[in-house]
XYZ file of C-alpha atoms in Angstrom:
277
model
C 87.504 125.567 -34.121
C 87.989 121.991 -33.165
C 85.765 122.426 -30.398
C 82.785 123.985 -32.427
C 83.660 120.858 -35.054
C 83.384 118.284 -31.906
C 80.132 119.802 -31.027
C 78.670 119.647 -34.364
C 79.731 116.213 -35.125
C 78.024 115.296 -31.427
C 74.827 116.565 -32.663
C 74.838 114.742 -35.504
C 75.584 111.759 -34.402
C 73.113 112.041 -31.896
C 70.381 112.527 -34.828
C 72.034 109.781 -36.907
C 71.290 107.760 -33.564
C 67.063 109.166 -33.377
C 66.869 108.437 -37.182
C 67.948 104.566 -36.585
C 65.788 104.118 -34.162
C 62.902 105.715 -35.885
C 63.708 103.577 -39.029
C 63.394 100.354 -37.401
C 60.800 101.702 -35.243
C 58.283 102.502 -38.657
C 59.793 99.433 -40.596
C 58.337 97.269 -37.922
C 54.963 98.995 -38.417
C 55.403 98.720 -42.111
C 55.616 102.685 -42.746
C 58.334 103.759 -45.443
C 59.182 107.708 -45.089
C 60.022 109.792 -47.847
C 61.831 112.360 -47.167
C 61.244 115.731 -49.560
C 64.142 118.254 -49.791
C 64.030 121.193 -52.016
C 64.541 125.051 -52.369
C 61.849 126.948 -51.981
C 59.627 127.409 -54.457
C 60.508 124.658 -56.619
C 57.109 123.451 -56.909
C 57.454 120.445 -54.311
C 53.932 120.725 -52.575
C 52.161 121.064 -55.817
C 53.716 117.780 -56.786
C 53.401 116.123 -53.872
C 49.354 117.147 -53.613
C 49.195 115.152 -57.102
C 51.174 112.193 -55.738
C 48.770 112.249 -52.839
C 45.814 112.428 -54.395
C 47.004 109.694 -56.588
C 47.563 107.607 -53.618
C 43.767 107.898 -52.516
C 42.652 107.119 -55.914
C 44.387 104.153 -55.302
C 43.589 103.532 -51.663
C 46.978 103.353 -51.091
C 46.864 104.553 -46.677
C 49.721 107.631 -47.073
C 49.911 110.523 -44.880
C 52.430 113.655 -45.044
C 53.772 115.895 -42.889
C 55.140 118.761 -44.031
C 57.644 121.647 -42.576
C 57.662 124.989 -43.230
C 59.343 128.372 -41.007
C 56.284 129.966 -40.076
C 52.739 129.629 -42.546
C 50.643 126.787 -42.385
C 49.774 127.744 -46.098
C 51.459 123.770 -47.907
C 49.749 121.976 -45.215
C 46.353 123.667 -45.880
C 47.345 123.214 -49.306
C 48.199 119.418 -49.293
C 45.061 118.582 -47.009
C 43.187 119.126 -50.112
C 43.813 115.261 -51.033
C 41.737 113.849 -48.211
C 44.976 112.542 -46.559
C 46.239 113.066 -42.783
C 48.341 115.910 -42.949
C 49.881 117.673 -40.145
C 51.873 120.979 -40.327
C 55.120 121.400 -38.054
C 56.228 125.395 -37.957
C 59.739 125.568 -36.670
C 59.980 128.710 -35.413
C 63.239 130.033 -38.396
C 64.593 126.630 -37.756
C 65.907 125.938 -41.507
C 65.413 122.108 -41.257
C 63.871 119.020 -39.367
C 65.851 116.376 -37.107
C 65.005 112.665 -36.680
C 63.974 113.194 -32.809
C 61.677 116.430 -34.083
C 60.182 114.127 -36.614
C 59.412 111.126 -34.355
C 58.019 113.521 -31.713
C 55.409 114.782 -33.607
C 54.560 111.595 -35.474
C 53.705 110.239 -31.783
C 50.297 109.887 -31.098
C 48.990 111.341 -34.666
C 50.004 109.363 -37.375
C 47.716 106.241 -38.694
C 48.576 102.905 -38.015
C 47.976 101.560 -41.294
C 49.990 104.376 -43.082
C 51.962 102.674 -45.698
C 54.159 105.900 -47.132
C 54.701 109.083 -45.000
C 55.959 111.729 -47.481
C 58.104 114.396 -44.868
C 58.002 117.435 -46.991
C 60.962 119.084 -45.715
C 62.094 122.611 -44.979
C 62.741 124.396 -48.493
C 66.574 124.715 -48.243
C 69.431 122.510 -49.773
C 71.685 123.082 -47.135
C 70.795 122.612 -43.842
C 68.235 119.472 -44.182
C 71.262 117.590 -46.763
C 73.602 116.986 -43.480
C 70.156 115.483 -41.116
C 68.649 111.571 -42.072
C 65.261 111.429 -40.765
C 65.001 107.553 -41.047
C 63.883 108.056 -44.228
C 63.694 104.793 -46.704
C 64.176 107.206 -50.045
C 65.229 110.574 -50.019
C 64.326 112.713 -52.976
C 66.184 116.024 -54.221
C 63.727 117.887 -56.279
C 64.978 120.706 -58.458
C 62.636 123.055 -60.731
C 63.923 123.626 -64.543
C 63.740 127.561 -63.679
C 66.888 126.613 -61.475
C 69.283 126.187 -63.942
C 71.014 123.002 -64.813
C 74.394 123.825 -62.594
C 71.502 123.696 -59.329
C 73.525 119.849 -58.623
C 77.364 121.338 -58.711
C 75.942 124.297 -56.058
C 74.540 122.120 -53.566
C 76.303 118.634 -53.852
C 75.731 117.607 -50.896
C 72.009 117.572 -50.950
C 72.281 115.934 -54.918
C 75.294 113.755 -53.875
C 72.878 111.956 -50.823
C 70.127 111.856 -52.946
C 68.759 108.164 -53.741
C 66.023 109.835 -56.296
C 66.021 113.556 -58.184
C 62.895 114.595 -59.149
C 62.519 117.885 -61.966
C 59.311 120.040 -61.413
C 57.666 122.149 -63.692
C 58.927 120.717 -67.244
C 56.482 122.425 -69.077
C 58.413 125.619 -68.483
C 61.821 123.975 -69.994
C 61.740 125.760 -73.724
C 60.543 129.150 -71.575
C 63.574 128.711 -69.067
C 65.901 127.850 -71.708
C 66.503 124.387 -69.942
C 69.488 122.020 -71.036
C 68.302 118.800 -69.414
C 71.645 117.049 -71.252
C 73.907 119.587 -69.165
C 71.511 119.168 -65.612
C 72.241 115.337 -65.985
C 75.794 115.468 -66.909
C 76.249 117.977 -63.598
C 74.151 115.814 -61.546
C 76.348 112.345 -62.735
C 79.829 114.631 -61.287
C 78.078 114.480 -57.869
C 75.641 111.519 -57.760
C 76.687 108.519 -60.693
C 73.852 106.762 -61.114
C 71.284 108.394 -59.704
C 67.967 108.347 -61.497
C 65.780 111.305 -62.743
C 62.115 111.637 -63.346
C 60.714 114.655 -65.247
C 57.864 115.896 -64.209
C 55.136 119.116 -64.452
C 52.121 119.134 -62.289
C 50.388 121.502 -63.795
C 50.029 119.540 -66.805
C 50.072 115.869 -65.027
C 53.466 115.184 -66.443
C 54.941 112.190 -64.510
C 52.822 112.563 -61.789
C 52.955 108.821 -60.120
C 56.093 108.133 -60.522
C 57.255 109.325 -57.598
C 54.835 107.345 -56.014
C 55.619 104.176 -58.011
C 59.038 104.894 -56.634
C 58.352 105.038 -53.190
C 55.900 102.298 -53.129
C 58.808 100.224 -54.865
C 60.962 100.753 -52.494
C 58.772 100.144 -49.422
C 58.122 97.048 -50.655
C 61.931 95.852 -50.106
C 63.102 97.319 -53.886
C 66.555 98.132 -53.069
C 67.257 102.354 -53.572
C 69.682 103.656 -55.350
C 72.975 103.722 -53.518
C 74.890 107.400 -53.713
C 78.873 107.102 -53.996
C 78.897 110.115 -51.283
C 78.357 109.292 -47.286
C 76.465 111.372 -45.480
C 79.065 111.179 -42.428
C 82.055 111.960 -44.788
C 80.053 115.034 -45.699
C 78.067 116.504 -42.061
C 77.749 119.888 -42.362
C 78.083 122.257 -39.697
C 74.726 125.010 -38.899
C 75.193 127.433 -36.566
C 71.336 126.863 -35.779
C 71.632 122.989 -35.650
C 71.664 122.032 -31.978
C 69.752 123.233 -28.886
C 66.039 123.390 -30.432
C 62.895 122.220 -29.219
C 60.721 125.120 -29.834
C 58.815 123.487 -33.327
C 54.986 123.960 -32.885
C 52.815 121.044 -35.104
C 49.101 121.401 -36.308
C 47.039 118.361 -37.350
C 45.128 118.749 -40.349
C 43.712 115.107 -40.629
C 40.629 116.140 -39.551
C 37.826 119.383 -41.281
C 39.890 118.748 -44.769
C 38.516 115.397 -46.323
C 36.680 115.962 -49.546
C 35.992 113.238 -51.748
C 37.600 113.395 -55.345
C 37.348 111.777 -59.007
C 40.148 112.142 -61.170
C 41.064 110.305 -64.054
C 44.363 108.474 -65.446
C 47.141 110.701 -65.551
C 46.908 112.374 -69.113
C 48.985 111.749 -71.999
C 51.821 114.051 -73.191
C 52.882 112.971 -76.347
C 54.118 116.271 -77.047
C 56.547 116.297 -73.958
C 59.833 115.013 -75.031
C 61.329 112.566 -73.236
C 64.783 114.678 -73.274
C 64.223 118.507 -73.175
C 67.550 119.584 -74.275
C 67.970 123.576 -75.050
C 71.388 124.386 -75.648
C 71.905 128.068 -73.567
C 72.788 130.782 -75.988
């Protein structure tokens, strides 16, 4: 056992090593990442196609790159904005590493990129343990996943330095307690901000951009009590890869679009609180 527990903390600190480097590598440059982790289906690429479009409203230069096991299907998706957007497939791997990440952001991604939004693998587990010289890294959580989702995966909520909800306008359907998700989330991650949000009805879209840009811009990020190191997680899949496959979709996908402010919700509480029966 110690030997397997050696091995695993070697291959982590070897990423923890590729993720410095590619931090100061994309500071210099002036490129913040984001880094996206989620489970899947939580509604993370239909948010993050909003933020981007957003972002080219604004002419604010963003890219995103975005993982996935085996369809190209969120990268085809997200290309919709008119953004560079490349699609890495990694083969049943069940999350990225800083040295993947930097290899196939060499040689595609724009110099003037100000925000690269890594939509990760759709798994709490596995991505939690691997920094991908990420500036802000952002948990998101859908309110069909029940308000305990923080306690179940505290690692991934406990490293988080943003938590995003998805798809509030199915809270009174899913019988959401938003009072119960926060008080969950504050036992893992004190502090830790939350933005509601429903893309679908253009709920908080923008703030996660607002966010990022924030914090690109030197805003100090919120600062989680947990340490990653204290907290490396051991994958039997997490060492001896190399066989991810990328596809650039910055090219064939730009379409030009108009959209307006993001709309009003006055009927979207602020707190959605639905005591469970």
């Amino acid at each position: 056992m110690c030997r397997v527990a050696d091995l695993r903390q070697a291959v982590l600190a070897k990423n923890d090593a590729s993720a410095h480097e590619l931090r100061d590598a994309l500071t210099a440059r002036g490129t913040a990442v984001v880094n996206l982790l989620s489970s899947p289906g939580s509604g993370k690429t239909a948010l993050l196609e909003q933020e981007l479009l957003r972002a080219r409203e604004r002419s604010i230069p963003v890219a995103a790159l975005s993982a996935d096991l085996a369809t190209e299907n969120d990268a085809i998706r997200l290309a919709r904005s008119g953004v560079p957007v490349k699609q890495v497939l990694t083969d049943g791997l069940c999350h990225l590493e800083a040295g993947m990440l930097a290899g196939h952001l060499d040689g595609w991604l724009p110099d003037d990129v100000r925000l690269l939004f890594v939509e990760n693998v759709g798994n709490l587990v596995c991505p939690a343990s691997y920094d991908l010289g990420e500036t802000l890294r952002v948990v998101l959580a859908a309110v069909t996943e029940g308000e305990d989702k923080p306690l179940k995966y505290p690692t991934a909520f406990g490293l988080a330095q943003l938590v995003v909800v998805t798809k509030t306008d199915l809270a009174e359907a899913a019988e959401f307690n938003e009072v119960a998700f926060r008080k969950n989330l504050e036992q893992v991650n004190p502090g830790v901000e939350v933005i509601l949000t429903s893309a679908r009805r253009g709920w908080g879209v923008g703030a996660l951009l607002d966010r990022a840009l924030a914090t690109a811009d030197g805003s100090p990020a919120h600062a989680p009590v947990m340490s990653r190191q204290s907290h490396h997680h051991g994958h039997k899949d997490s060492h001896s890869h190399g066989h991810s496959r990328s596809h650039d979709y910055t090219r064939g996908h730009s379409h030009s679009h108009t959209h307006g402010p993001a709309p009003t919700h006055p009927e979207a509480p602020e707190a959605m609180a639905h005591p469970q029966s």
